[in-house]
Amino acid sequence: MAEKSFSTHVNQIYLPGDSVVLSKTDENSNAKIVLGPGLRKYGKQILVTKPGILRTKSSPPTYWIDCHHRRYVPARGDDVIGVVTNKVGESYKVYIGSSEEASLSSIAFPGATKKNKPNIQIGDLVFAKLLIASADMEPELVCVNSLGENVGLGVLSTNGFLFTVPLHHIRKLLNPECTLLKSLGKALPFEIAVGMNGKIWIKAKSVKQTITLARAISMSEHMNKEEMNQLCKKFIDRQAGF
Amino acid sequence: MVTNFACLQTTLHNFVLFFTITFLVQFKTHSYLCFIKILKSSVTLFTMETEQKSIRALKCEQSVLSRADGSVMFSQGNTVVMASVYGPLEAKIQKELSDRMYVEVNYKPKTGMPGVAERGKEKLIKTTCNHIILTNLHPRTAVCITIQEMQDGGTLLSASINAVCLALLDSGLPLQCLVAAVTCLVDKKDKIILDPCIRTVKEGYKAMFTFAFDSQKYNLILSHCEGQVPYQLFQEAMELCQKASHIIFDFYRQAVLRKFSKELL
C-alpha cells in the first residue's frame, strides 16, 4: 500500500481505504477533476470506497473504480426494466431491484393524457428511464423524453423472457466494443431490452431460440472477447443442428 | 555448514509447500465443502518461523451463493465459516434510520438455535461493521449480514469478522477501510500463542484476546478479552496480533486480485 501512494496506477486493483494519487498532468492543470463511483474526497486525499480497478478518462479528467455489483442502486438517467407491482391512484409502483420501489406516473407515457391512459396491468414489465434517483427520495420513472416524445421506452410484450445478470455484466454488454449481441443477432434475430439494473428482456422467433440466447448471454459473464466469439459460434452451430 | 543449512531450509520449505498441497487435495476430495477456487495466501512464508508467530492457512471462495449480493466461504486453518451480505434493502419501519443504513447481523451456529454467546458475537460484529461501512451513503436502508458457522477449529470470532469483511468486499458496498481480526491466547506458562487451534484452546488458558485492526493505519477497532493477565502481556499480545493482521490484509488483496484477474488485461 505504501508504494501505491507515490504514483497513479491506472488499471490496477484498489481496495477500500487505499488512497489514489492523480497523475502529474491532472494535478497541475486547472481543470475540474471528476471523481466517479468508488472514490471520495477526504480532506486533501482521494480515498477508495469499493474494491476494483481504477479507470480514467480525459476531458474532463475523470477517475472511477470499476467494481462488481449484484444489487442495483438507482442512478439518474439509467434505463431500467421493472415489474409493475401495484397501482396507487395516478401512478404505478415498479420493482426495479433497488431498496425502494420506484413510482411511474400514468401520464409519463408517449401520447398519454389524463383521460387517455396506457393499459398496464400488475405484473407487466416496463422499460423506463430514471428521472429522479436520490438516496433520500423515492426513485421516479418516465417512459418519454423531456419533450413527451416516444424514445423506445414503454411496456414490454408478454411473450418475451426476463432474466437477471450481475450489474458489471450489463456494463460489459453495453460497452460499444462488446460484439456479443451483434454476432448473436447475425445468426438468430432477436429483440432485446437491457436494463442497467441487471435485468435483460429478450424475445426471439421461437421459445427455443429465446432460451438459447438467454443462456449464451448469462454464460458470457466471465469471458473475454475471444471466448465470447467461441461461445457464439458454439451456440449458433448447436441451434443449426450440428 | 552454511550451504548445508540453506539446503536444509529449502527442503523444509518444499516440504511445507508439499504438505499444504496434499492437504488441499485431501480437503477437496474428502470434505463436503468442495472448494473450486482455492486461494492460498502468503502464509507459507511465515510457517518457516516458529509456529507461535504465524497464523493458520487462509482460504476463501467468493460469490458462493447465487442469490446473495456478496458471499464468501472462508477458512482459517480448520475453522470454516460462510458469510453473506444482502443489501442495501428496504428497512423495516421500526428499524429505519433517517440518516444512515441499518446493519443487521445474524450468526447461525452449526446446530440448534442461536443463544447468548451467538448474540454476543453478533453485537461485536455489528459494531465492527458499523465502523467500516460508509452507512451514511445509503440512508433509510438496511443491510443484512448472515454468518453460518460450518466447522469450529477455534477462533470463530476472528474468522467471522474476516469472512464478513471479504463478503462486504464481494458485495461492493461502500467501505471506509478494511478490517482484519486476529485471536491470540496466553497459556498457563504465560506464553502467547497466535491464532490457536481448538486443541490449544481446550487445553486451557489464562486469557484469550481477539483484536481487529483497520487497513489504513492498523489502528485498533475492536478488542475482546477473556481472562486476566498483566497489562504488559496484553500489550505484547496486541502488538503480535497487529503484525499478524498484515498477512490477512495481503490475503484480501490477493483474493480481490483473483476475482478481477480477467479484467486487468
Short mmCIF file of C-alpha atoms in Angstrom, two decimals:
data_model
loop_
_atom_site.label_atom_id
_atom_site.label_comp_id
_atom_site.label_asym_id
_atom_site.label_seq_id
_atom_site.Cartn_x
_atom_site.Cartn_y
_atom_site.Cartn_z
CA MET A 1 0.00 0.00 0.00
CA ALA A 2 2.83 2.35 0.80
CA GLU A 3 4.35 2.31 -2.67
CA LYS A 4 0.91 2.89 -4.18
CA SER A 5 0.60 6.39 -2.81
CA PHE A 6 3.53 7.68 -4.87
CA SER A 7 2.22 7.23 -8.39
CA THR A 8 -1.08 6.67 -10.16
CA HIS A 9 -1.68 3.05 -11.04
CA VAL A 10 -4.38 3.15 -13.68
CA ASN A 11 -5.88 -0.28 -14.45
CA GLN A 12 -4.64 -1.63 -11.12
CA ILE A 13 -6.52 -3.18 -8.23
CA TYR A 14 -7.51 -0.86 -5.39
CA LEU A 15 -9.14 -1.82 -2.09
CA PRO A 16 -11.30 0.37 0.18
CA GLY A 17 -9.11 2.64 2.29
CA ASP A 18 -6.30 2.94 -0.29
CA SER A 19 -5.52 6.47 -1.46
CA VAL A 20 -5.36 7.43 -5.12
CA VAL A 21 -2.82 9.93 -6.41
CA LEU A 22 -3.75 11.89 -9.52
CA SER A 23 -1.40 11.88 -12.49
CA LYS A 24 1.06 14.81 -12.70
CA THR A 25 -0.70 16.49 -15.63
CA ASP A 26 -4.10 16.36 -13.91
CA GLU A 27 -2.73 17.62 -10.64
CA ASN A 28 -1.08 20.66 -12.25
CA SER A 29 -3.95 21.60 -14.56
CA ASN A 30 -6.75 23.97 -13.53
CA ALA A 31 -9.49 21.79 -14.96
CA LYS A 32 -12.06 20.34 -12.57
CA ILE A 33 -11.46 16.69 -11.80
CA VAL A 34 -14.45 14.37 -11.67
CA LEU A 35 -14.47 11.55 -9.13
CA GLY A 36 -16.78 8.75 -10.22
CA PRO A 37 -18.16 5.71 -8.38
CA GLY A 38 -15.95 4.15 -5.74
CA LEU A 39 -13.94 7.29 -4.91
CA ARG A 40 -14.44 10.01 -2.32
CA LYS A 41 -12.60 13.11 -1.23
CA TYR A 42 -11.40 13.03 2.35
CA GLY A 43 -9.53 16.22 3.27
CA LYS A 44 -6.80 16.51 0.66
CA GLN A 45 -6.73 12.77 0.00
CA ILE A 46 -8.76 10.78 -2.51
CA LEU A 47 -9.85 7.54 -0.89
CA VAL A 48 -11.21 4.38 -2.47
CA THR A 49 -14.53 3.01 -1.14
CA LYS A 50 -15.09 -0.04 -3.36
CA PRO A 51 -12.77 -2.84 -4.41
CA GLY A 52 -11.99 -2.81 -8.11
CA ILE A 53 -9.88 -1.48 -10.95
CA LEU A 54 -9.02 2.22 -11.26
CA ARG A 55 -10.03 3.65 -14.63
CA THR A 56 -9.51 7.14 -16.01
CA LYS A 57 -10.55 9.22 -18.97
CA SER A 58 -9.56 12.67 -20.16
CA SER A 59 -11.56 15.84 -20.94
CA PRO A 60 -12.77 16.38 -18.29
CA PRO A 61 -10.26 14.33 -16.26
CA THR A 62 -12.37 11.59 -14.66
CA TYR A 63 -11.40 8.84 -12.25
CA TRP A 64 -13.55 5.94 -11.14
CA ILE A 65 -13.42 2.40 -9.80
CA ASP A 66 -14.72 -0.45 -11.92
CA CYS A 67 -16.41 -2.69 -9.35
CA HIS A 68 -18.53 -5.82 -9.25
CA HIS A 69 -22.13 -5.42 -8.04
CA ARG A 70 -25.23 -7.53 -7.83
CA ARG A 71 -27.59 -5.10 -6.10
CA TYR A 72 -28.80 -2.09 -8.06
CA VAL A 73 -28.57 1.41 -6.61
CA PRO A 74 -30.65 3.87 -8.70
CA ALA A 75 -28.76 6.50 -10.69
CA ARG A 76 -30.39 9.35 -12.62
CA GLY A 77 -30.68 8.78 -16.36
CA ASP A 78 -30.33 4.98 -16.23
CA ASP A 79 -32.62 2.87 -18.42
CA VAL A 80 -34.07 0.10 -16.27
CA ILE A 81 -36.52 -2.79 -16.58
CA GLY A 82 -39.07 -3.08 -13.80
CA VAL A 83 -42.07 -5.17 -12.79
CA VAL A 84 -45.31 -3.34 -12.02
CA THR A 85 -46.35 -4.43 -8.52
CA ASN A 86 -49.15 -2.06 -7.55
CA LYS A 87 -51.31 0.81 -8.69
CA VAL A 88 -51.65 3.79 -6.35
CA GLY A 89 -54.00 6.48 -7.68
CA GLU A 90 -52.49 8.00 -10.79
CA SER A 91 -49.16 6.20 -10.56
CA TYR A 92 -47.77 2.68 -10.58
CA LYS A 93 -45.25 1.12 -8.19
CA VAL A 94 -42.47 -0.61 -10.08
CA TYR A 95 -39.93 -3.06 -8.66
CA ILE A 96 -36.52 -2.31 -10.18
CA GLY A 97 -34.30 -4.30 -7.80
CA SER A 98 -33.32 -1.36 -5.61
CA SER A 99 -34.02 -0.87 -1.91
CA GLU A 100 -37.19 1.08 -2.61
CA GLU A 101 -39.85 0.60 -5.29
CA ALA A 102 -39.92 3.27 -7.99
CA SER A 103 -43.04 5.21 -8.98
CA LEU A 104 -44.16 5.61 -12.58
CA SER A 105 -46.85 8.17 -13.39
CA SER A 106 -49.54 7.01 -15.80
CA ILE A 107 -49.15 10.32 -17.66
CA ALA A 108 -45.43 9.75 -18.32
CA PHE A 109 -46.12 7.71 -21.48
CA PRO A 110 -45.96 8.92 -25.09
CA GLY A 111 -49.32 10.38 -26.08
CA ALA A 112 -50.92 9.79 -22.67
CA THR A 113 -53.32 12.33 -21.18
CA LYS A 114 -55.48 12.41 -18.06
CA LYS A 115 -58.27 10.71 -19.98
CA ASN A 116 -56.19 8.54 -22.32
CA LYS A 117 -54.07 6.36 -20.05
CA PRO A 118 -51.90 3.41 -21.07
CA ASN A 119 -53.24 -0.08 -20.38
CA ILE A 120 -50.93 -1.50 -17.72
CA GLN A 121 -51.72 -4.49 -15.52
CA ILE A 122 -49.97 -5.59 -12.34
CA GLY A 123 -47.14 -7.96 -13.31
CA ASP A 124 -46.35 -6.20 -16.61
CA LEU A 125 -42.76 -5.33 -17.47
CA VAL A 126 -41.82 -1.75 -18.27
CA PHE A 127 -38.64 -0.37 -19.80
CA ALA A 128 -38.23 3.13 -18.36
CA LYS A 129 -35.73 5.87 -17.61
CA LEU A 130 -34.95 7.07 -14.07
CA LEU A 131 -35.90 10.73 -13.75
CA ILE A 132 -35.27 11.11 -10.02
CA ALA A 133 -32.74 8.94 -8.22
CA SER A 134 -31.65 10.31 -4.87
CA ALA A 135 -30.62 8.44 -1.76
CA ASP A 136 -33.26 10.30 0.28
CA MET A 137 -36.18 10.08 -2.12
CA GLU A 138 -38.29 7.51 -3.89
CA PRO A 139 -36.99 6.88 -7.43
CA GLU A 140 -39.24 8.09 -10.23
CA LEU A 141 -39.50 6.57 -13.69
CA VAL A 142 -40.66 8.01 -17.03
CA CYS A 143 -41.26 6.42 -20.43
CA VAL A 144 -40.92 9.62 -22.52
CA ASN A 145 -38.17 12.16 -23.10
CA SER A 146 -38.39 15.77 -21.87
CA LEU A 147 -40.46 16.74 -24.94
CA GLY A 148 -43.02 13.99 -24.32
CA GLU A 149 -41.87 12.01 -27.34
CA ASN A 150 -41.61 8.25 -27.80
CA VAL A 151 -37.98 7.15 -27.33
CA GLY A 152 -38.41 3.38 -27.40
CA LEU A 153 -39.43 3.10 -23.75
CA GLY A 154 -42.68 1.60 -22.50
CA VAL A 155 -44.41 -1.68 -21.72
CA LEU A 156 -42.59 -4.81 -22.90
CA SER A 157 -44.64 -7.51 -24.63
CA THR A 158 -45.66 -10.52 -22.55
CA ASN A 159 -44.14 -13.19 -24.84
CA GLY A 160 -40.54 -12.28 -24.06
CA PHE A 161 -38.26 -13.67 -21.37
CA LEU A 162 -36.81 -11.75 -18.40
CA PHE A 163 -33.65 -12.81 -16.58
CA THR A 164 -31.17 -11.18 -14.24
CA VAL A 165 -27.38 -10.92 -14.53
CA PRO A 166 -24.83 -9.09 -12.32
CA LEU A 167 -24.51 -5.35 -12.96
CA HIS A 168 -20.89 -5.49 -14.16
CA HIS A 169 -22.02 -7.91 -16.87
CA ILE A 170 -24.62 -5.39 -18.08
CA ARG A 171 -21.91 -2.73 -18.33
CA LYS A 172 -19.77 -5.11 -20.35
CA LEU A 173 -22.63 -5.95 -22.75
CA LEU A 174 -23.47 -2.27 -23.31
CA ASN A 175 -19.84 -1.36 -23.99
CA PRO A 176 -19.59 -0.36 -27.68
CA GLU A 177 -16.55 -2.62 -28.02
CA CYS A 178 -18.53 -5.71 -26.99
CA THR A 179 -19.68 -7.62 -30.06
CA LEU A 180 -21.56 -10.45 -28.36
CA LEU A 181 -25.09 -9.18 -29.01
CA LYS A 182 -24.25 -8.17 -32.61
CA SER A 183 -22.72 -11.52 -33.51
CA LEU A 184 -25.55 -13.45 -31.85
CA GLY A 185 -28.04 -11.27 -33.74
CA LYS A 186 -26.49 -12.09 -37.10
CA ALA A 187 -27.42 -15.76 -36.71
CA LEU A 188 -30.59 -15.51 -34.62
CA PRO A 189 -32.56 -12.28 -34.99
CA PHE A 190 -33.98 -11.11 -31.64
CA GLU A 191 -35.39 -8.17 -29.75
CA ILE A 192 -33.64 -7.15 -26.56
CA ALA A 193 -34.03 -4.59 -23.77
CA VAL A 194 -31.07 -4.25 -21.42
CA GLY A 195 -31.72 -2.51 -18.09
CA MET A 196 -28.89 -1.02 -16.06
CA ASN A 197 -30.45 -2.72 -13.02
CA GLY A 198 -29.22 -6.12 -14.22
CA LYS A 199 -32.43 -7.22 -15.87
CA ILE A 200 -32.49 -8.31 -19.51
CA TRP A 201 -35.67 -8.89 -21.50
CA ILE A 202 -35.26 -10.90 -24.67
CA LYS A 203 -37.59 -12.15 -27.40
CA ALA A 204 -36.68 -14.26 -30.43
CA LYS A 205 -38.75 -16.07 -33.09
CA SER A 206 -39.31 -19.20 -31.00
CA VAL A 207 -39.10 -20.17 -27.35
CA LYS A 208 -36.14 -22.44 -28.09
CA GLN A 209 -34.19 -19.61 -29.67
CA THR A 210 -35.06 -17.26 -26.79
CA ILE A 211 -33.72 -19.72 -24.22
CA THR A 212 -30.57 -20.32 -26.26
CA LEU A 213 -29.85 -16.59 -26.41
CA ALA A 214 -30.59 -16.05 -22.72
CA ARG A 215 -28.22 -18.86 -21.81
CA ALA A 216 -25.49 -17.54 -24.10
CA ILE A 217 -25.75 -14.06 -22.57
CA SER A 218 -25.71 -15.21 -18.97
CA MET A 219 -22.85 -17.65 -19.61
CA SER A 220 -20.59 -14.95 -21.05
CA GLU A 221 -20.20 -13.21 -17.66
CA HIS A 222 -16.62 -14.27 -17.02
CA MET A 223 -15.49 -14.36 -20.66
CA ASN A 224 -13.20 -12.16 -22.68
CA LYS A 225 -13.68 -11.23 -26.34
CA GLU A 226 -12.19 -14.38 -27.85
CA GLU A 227 -14.07 -16.71 -25.54
CA MET A 228 -17.28 -14.83 -26.34
CA ASN A 229 -16.74 -15.37 -30.08
CA GLN A 230 -16.17 -19.08 -29.48
CA LEU A 231 -19.31 -19.27 -27.36
CA CYS A 232 -21.34 -17.53 -30.10
CA LYS A 233 -20.10 -19.99 -32.69
CA LYS A 234 -20.89 -22.97 -30.47
CA PHE A 235 -24.41 -21.83 -29.71
CA ILE A 236 -25.20 -20.93 -33.32
CA ASP A 237 -23.88 -24.28 -34.55
CA ARG A 238 -25.95 -26.15 -31.99
CA GLN A 239 -29.03 -24.15 -32.95
CA ALA A 240 -28.46 -25.06 -36.61
CA GLY A 241 -28.39 -28.74 -35.66
CA PHE A 242 -24.66 -29.60 -35.73
CA MET B 1 27.98 -25.67 7.06
CA VAL B 2 26.27 -22.56 5.79
CA THR B 3 25.38 -24.15 2.46
CA ASN B 4 24.13 -27.22 4.27
CA PHE B 5 21.88 -25.09 6.37
CA ALA B 6 20.50 -23.25 3.34
CA CYS B 7 19.84 -26.56 1.66
CA LEU B 8 18.02 -27.80 4.71
CA GLN B 9 15.94 -24.66 4.72
CA THR B 10 14.87 -25.10 1.09
CA THR B 11 13.93 -28.72 1.68
CA LEU B 12 11.99 -27.66 4.72
CA HIS B 13 10.23 -25.02 2.69
CA ASN B 14 9.48 -27.52 -0.08
CA PHE B 15 8.17 -29.91 2.49
CA VAL B 16 5.86 -27.27 3.89
CA LEU B 17 4.60 -26.45 0.38
CA PHE B 18 4.13 -30.14 -0.39
CA PHE B 19 2.28 -30.63 2.83
CA THR B 20 -0.08 -27.75 2.12
CA ILE B 21 -0.80 -29.02 -1.36
CA THR B 22 -1.52 -32.57 -0.20
CA PHE B 23 -3.71 -31.14 2.50
CA LEU B 24 -5.62 -29.13 -0.09
CA VAL B 25 -6.09 -32.17 -2.30
CA GLN B 26 -7.33 -34.25 0.61
CA PHE B 27 -9.62 -31.47 1.63
CA LYS B 28 -11.02 -31.25 -1.88
CA THR B 29 -11.74 -34.92 -2.29
CA HIS B 30 -12.92 -35.82 1.19
CA SER B 31 -14.79 -32.91 2.56
CA TYR B 32 -18.27 -31.84 1.60
CA LEU B 33 -17.00 -28.30 1.16
CA CYS B 34 -15.89 -28.57 -2.43
CA PHE B 35 -13.65 -25.59 -2.96
CA ILE B 36 -13.49 -24.72 -6.64
CA LYS B 37 -11.20 -21.76 -6.45
CA ILE B 38 -8.76 -22.29 -3.65
CA LEU B 39 -6.77 -19.24 -2.77
CA LYS B 40 -3.59 -19.89 -0.95
CA SER B 41 -2.25 -16.95 0.99
CA SER B 42 1.32 -15.97 1.54
CA VAL B 43 1.17 -17.85 4.82
CA THR B 44 3.70 -20.45 3.65
CA LEU B 45 6.38 -17.82 4.04
CA PHE B 46 5.50 -17.46 7.67
CA THR B 47 5.25 -21.15 8.50
CA MET B 48 9.03 -21.14 8.31
CA GLU B 49 9.14 -19.31 11.60
CA THR B 50 8.14 -20.85 14.88
CA GLU B 51 4.53 -21.95 14.97
CA GLN B 52 3.50 -19.43 17.62
CA LYS B 53 4.38 -16.45 15.42
CA SER B 54 2.18 -17.28 12.43
CA ILE B 55 -1.48 -17.62 11.64
CA ARG B 56 -3.01 -20.67 10.06
CA ALA B 57 -3.55 -21.04 6.29
CA LEU B 58 -6.26 -18.79 4.86
CA LYS B 59 -8.53 -19.88 2.03
CA CYS B 60 -11.62 -18.36 0.51
CA GLU B 61 -14.13 -18.77 -2.25
CA GLN B 62 -16.07 -15.70 -3.33
CA SER B 63 -19.65 -15.43 -4.67
CA VAL B 64 -20.59 -18.91 -3.48
CA LEU B 65 -24.29 -18.13 -3.12
CA SER B 66 -26.23 -17.32 -6.27
CA ARG B 67 -28.86 -15.08 -4.71
CA ALA B 68 -26.80 -13.12 -2.18
CA ASP B 69 -25.29 -9.75 -3.15
CA GLY B 70 -21.98 -10.77 -1.67
CA SER B 71 -20.98 -14.11 -0.21
CA VAL B 72 -17.85 -15.93 0.79
CA MET B 73 -16.74 -19.27 2.18
CA PHE B 74 -13.74 -18.56 4.35
CA SER B 75 -11.45 -20.91 6.19
CA GLN B 76 -8.66 -20.19 8.62
CA GLY B 77 -6.97 -23.49 9.39
CA ASN B 78 -9.78 -25.84 10.42
CA THR B 79 -12.23 -23.06 11.16
CA VAL B 80 -14.71 -22.65 8.32
CA VAL B 81 -17.45 -20.00 8.13
CA MET B 82 -19.71 -18.79 5.38
CA ALA B 83 -20.77 -15.15 5.30
CA SER B 84 -23.33 -13.47 3.07
CA VAL B 85 -24.34 -9.85 2.58
CA TYR B 86 -27.76 -8.72 1.32
CA GLY B 87 -28.24 -5.06 0.70
CA PRO B 88 -28.97 -2.20 0.52
CA LEU B 89 -32.52 -3.49 1.17
CA GLU B 90 -35.70 -1.76 2.22
CA ALA B 91 -35.59 -1.38 6.02
CA LYS B 92 -38.47 -2.32 8.29
CA ILE B 93 -40.30 0.76 9.60
CA GLN B 94 -39.11 0.30 13.19
CA LYS B 95 -35.50 -0.36 12.08
CA GLU B 96 -35.29 2.52 9.59
CA LEU B 97 -32.73 5.23 10.35
CA SER B 98 -33.29 8.53 8.58
CA ASP B 99 -29.61 9.42 8.13
CA ARG B 100 -27.81 6.10 7.68
CA MET B 101 -28.05 2.44 6.89
CA TYR B 102 -29.17 -0.10 9.48
CA VAL B 103 -26.78 -3.03 9.82
CA GLU B 104 -28.29 -6.34 10.87
CA VAL B 105 -26.06 -9.28 11.75
CA ASN B 106 -27.25 -12.87 12.16
CA TYR B 107 -24.92 -15.52 13.47
CA LYS B 108 -26.09 -19.10 12.88
CA PRO B 109 -24.40 -21.83 14.93
CA LYS B 110 -23.67 -25.25 13.45
CA THR B 111 -26.61 -26.82 15.27
CA GLY B 112 -29.55 -25.53 17.24
CA MET B 113 -30.83 -22.04 17.83
CA PRO B 114 -28.55 -19.04 18.40
CA GLY B 115 -28.11 -18.40 22.13
CA VAL B 116 -26.49 -15.80 24.33
CA ALA B 117 -22.94 -16.48 23.09
CA GLU B 118 -24.07 -16.02 19.48
CA ARG B 119 -25.88 -12.79 20.32
CA GLY B 120 -22.65 -11.54 21.88
CA LYS B 121 -20.73 -12.33 18.71
CA GLU B 122 -23.42 -10.63 16.60
CA LYS B 123 -23.09 -7.47 18.66
CA LEU B 124 -19.30 -7.39 18.27
CA ILE B 125 -19.50 -7.98 14.51
CA LYS B 126 -22.25 -5.38 14.18
CA THR B 127 -20.21 -2.62 15.84
CA THR B 128 -17.22 -3.52 13.66
CA CYS B 129 -19.37 -3.40 10.52
CA ASN B 130 -20.92 -0.09 11.53
CA HIS B 131 -17.40 1.28 11.75
CA ILE B 132 -16.15 0.13 8.36
CA ILE B 133 -19.27 0.54 6.17
CA LEU B 134 -19.99 4.08 4.93
CA THR B 135 -23.53 3.84 6.29
CA ASN B 136 -24.44 7.48 5.59
CA LEU B 137 -24.34 6.90 1.81
CA HIS B 138 -27.49 4.77 1.84
CA PRO B 139 -29.96 6.34 4.31
CA ARG B 140 -33.26 4.58 5.19
CA THR B 141 -31.98 1.22 4.00
CA ALA B 142 -30.80 -1.93 5.74
CA VAL B 143 -28.05 -4.41 5.10
CA CYS B 144 -28.42 -7.97 6.31
CA ILE B 145 -25.26 -9.92 7.09
CA THR B 146 -25.55 -13.63 7.84
CA ILE B 147 -22.74 -15.77 9.17
CA GLN B 148 -23.06 -19.53 9.11
CA GLU B 149 -20.61 -21.47 11.24
CA MET B 150 -19.50 -24.54 9.27
CA GLN B 151 -16.66 -26.01 11.30
CA ASP B 152 -15.26 -24.93 14.65
CA GLY B 153 -11.47 -25.04 14.75
CA GLY B 154 -11.09 -22.31 17.38
CA THR B 155 -11.04 -18.52 16.83
CA LEU B 156 -14.57 -18.39 15.42
CA LEU B 157 -14.99 -14.69 16.20
CA SER B 158 -11.93 -13.53 14.28
CA ALA B 159 -12.73 -15.88 11.38
CA SER B 160 -16.29 -14.50 11.27
CA ILE B 161 -15.06 -10.90 11.16
CA ASN B 162 -12.60 -11.72 8.37
CA ALA B 163 -15.30 -13.59 6.44
CA VAL B 164 -17.71 -10.66 6.80
CA CYS B 165 -15.04 -8.28 5.51
CA LEU B 166 -14.49 -10.49 2.45
CA ALA B 167 -18.26 -10.77 1.88
CA LEU B 168 -18.57 -6.97 2.07
CA LEU B 169 -15.76 -6.67 -0.48
CA ASP B 170 -17.60 -9.12 -2.72
CA SER B 171 -20.88 -7.18 -2.44
CA GLY B 172 -19.31 -3.85 -3.44
CA LEU B 173 -20.88 -1.86 -0.61
CA PRO B 174 -19.01 1.40 0.04
CA LEU B 175 -16.43 0.85 2.80
CA GLN B 176 -14.27 3.26 4.72
CA CYS B 177 -11.47 0.74 5.19
CA LEU B 178 -11.00 -2.98 5.64
CA VAL B 179 -10.81 -4.89 8.89
CA ALA B 180 -8.76 -7.91 9.91
CA ALA B 181 -9.26 -9.77 13.16
CA VAL B 182 -6.65 -11.92 14.88
CA THR B 183 -7.04 -14.05 18.01
CA CYS B 184 -4.29 -15.00 20.40
CA LEU B 185 -4.20 -16.63 23.81
CA VAL B 186 -1.91 -16.62 26.81
CA ASP B 187 -1.38 -20.18 28.01
CA LYS B 188 -0.72 -21.34 31.58
CA LYS B 189 3.04 -20.80 31.18
CA ASP B 190 2.47 -17.14 30.17
CA LYS B 191 3.40 -17.91 26.57
CA ILE B 192 1.48 -16.05 23.85
CA ILE B 193 0.07 -18.32 21.14
CA LEU B 194 -1.13 -16.64 17.98
CA ASP B 195 -4.24 -17.93 16.20
CA PRO B 196 -4.69 -21.04 18.41
CA CYS B 197 -6.40 -24.17 17.12
CA ILE B 198 -9.28 -25.79 19.00
CA ARG B 199 -6.99 -28.27 20.77
CA THR B 200 -4.86 -25.49 22.23
CA VAL B 201 -7.98 -23.65 23.38
CA LYS B 202 -9.35 -26.76 25.08
CA GLU B 203 -6.09 -27.34 26.96
CA GLY B 204 -6.91 -24.25 28.99
CA TYR B 205 -5.56 -20.74 29.01
CA LYS B 206 -5.08 -17.71 31.22
CA ALA B 207 -6.55 -15.25 28.75
CA MET B 208 -7.80 -15.06 25.20
CA PHE B 209 -7.81 -11.89 23.12
CA THR B 210 -9.41 -11.01 19.80
CA PHE B 211 -8.26 -7.80 18.15
CA ALA B 212 -9.47 -6.20 14.94
CA PHE B 213 -7.42 -3.61 13.05
CA ASP B 214 -8.20 -1.26 10.19
CA SER B 215 -6.30 -1.36 6.91
CA GLN B 216 -5.23 2.29 6.78
CA LYS B 217 -3.04 2.79 9.82
CA TYR B 218 -3.54 -0.59 11.50
CA ASN B 219 -5.40 1.10 14.33
CA LEU B 220 -7.36 -0.96 16.83
CA ILE B 221 -11.08 -1.19 16.03
CA LEU B 222 -12.21 -3.99 18.30
CA SER B 223 -10.72 -5.68 21.32
CA HIS B 224 -12.41 -8.59 23.04
CA CYS B 225 -10.75 -10.16 26.08
CA GLU B 226 -11.45 -13.16 28.29
CA GLY B 227 -9.38 -13.86 31.41
CA GLN B 228 -6.84 -11.97 33.48
CA VAL B 229 -3.20 -11.18 32.65
CA PRO B 230 -0.76 -8.35 33.47
CA TYR B 231 -1.06 -5.28 31.24
CA GLN B 232 2.43 -5.91 29.82
CA LEU B 233 1.28 -9.22 28.35
CA PHE B 234 -1.87 -7.66 26.91
CA GLN B 235 0.26 -5.04 25.16
CA GLU B 236 2.60 -7.71 23.81
CA ALA B 237 -0.32 -9.79 22.54
CA MET B 238 -1.82 -6.77 20.81
CA GLU B 239 1.43 -5.94 19.03
CA LEU B 240 1.79 -9.54 17.89
CA CYS B 241 -1.76 -9.55 16.52
CA GLN B 242 -1.19 -6.20 14.82
CA LYS B 243 1.77 -7.64 12.95
CA ALA B 244 -0.20 -10.75 12.02
CA SER B 245 -3.07 -8.63 10.63
CA HIS B 246 -0.79 -7.65 7.72
CA ILE B 247 -0.98 -11.24 6.47
CA ILE B 248 -4.77 -11.04 6.39
CA PHE B 249 -4.74 -7.72 4.53
CA ASP B 250 -2.36 -9.23 1.97
CA PHE B 251 -4.75 -12.14 1.63
CA TYR B 252 -7.69 -9.77 0.95
CA ARG B 253 -5.69 -8.09 -1.79
CA GLN B 254 -4.87 -11.43 -3.38
CA ALA B 255 -8.49 -12.53 -3.20
CA VAL B 256 -9.72 -9.36 -4.95
CA LEU B 257 -6.89 -9.63 -7.48
CA ARG B 258 -8.01 -13.17 -8.27
CA LYS B 259 -11.59 -12.02 -8.73
CA PHE B 260 -10.65 -9.26 -11.18
CA SER B 261 -7.85 -11.19 -12.91
CA LYS B 262 -9.75 -11.43 -16.21
CA GLU B 263 -10.44 -7.71 -16.41
CA LEU B 264 -6.97 -6.48 -15.56
CA LEU B 265 -5.54 -7.13 -19.02
#
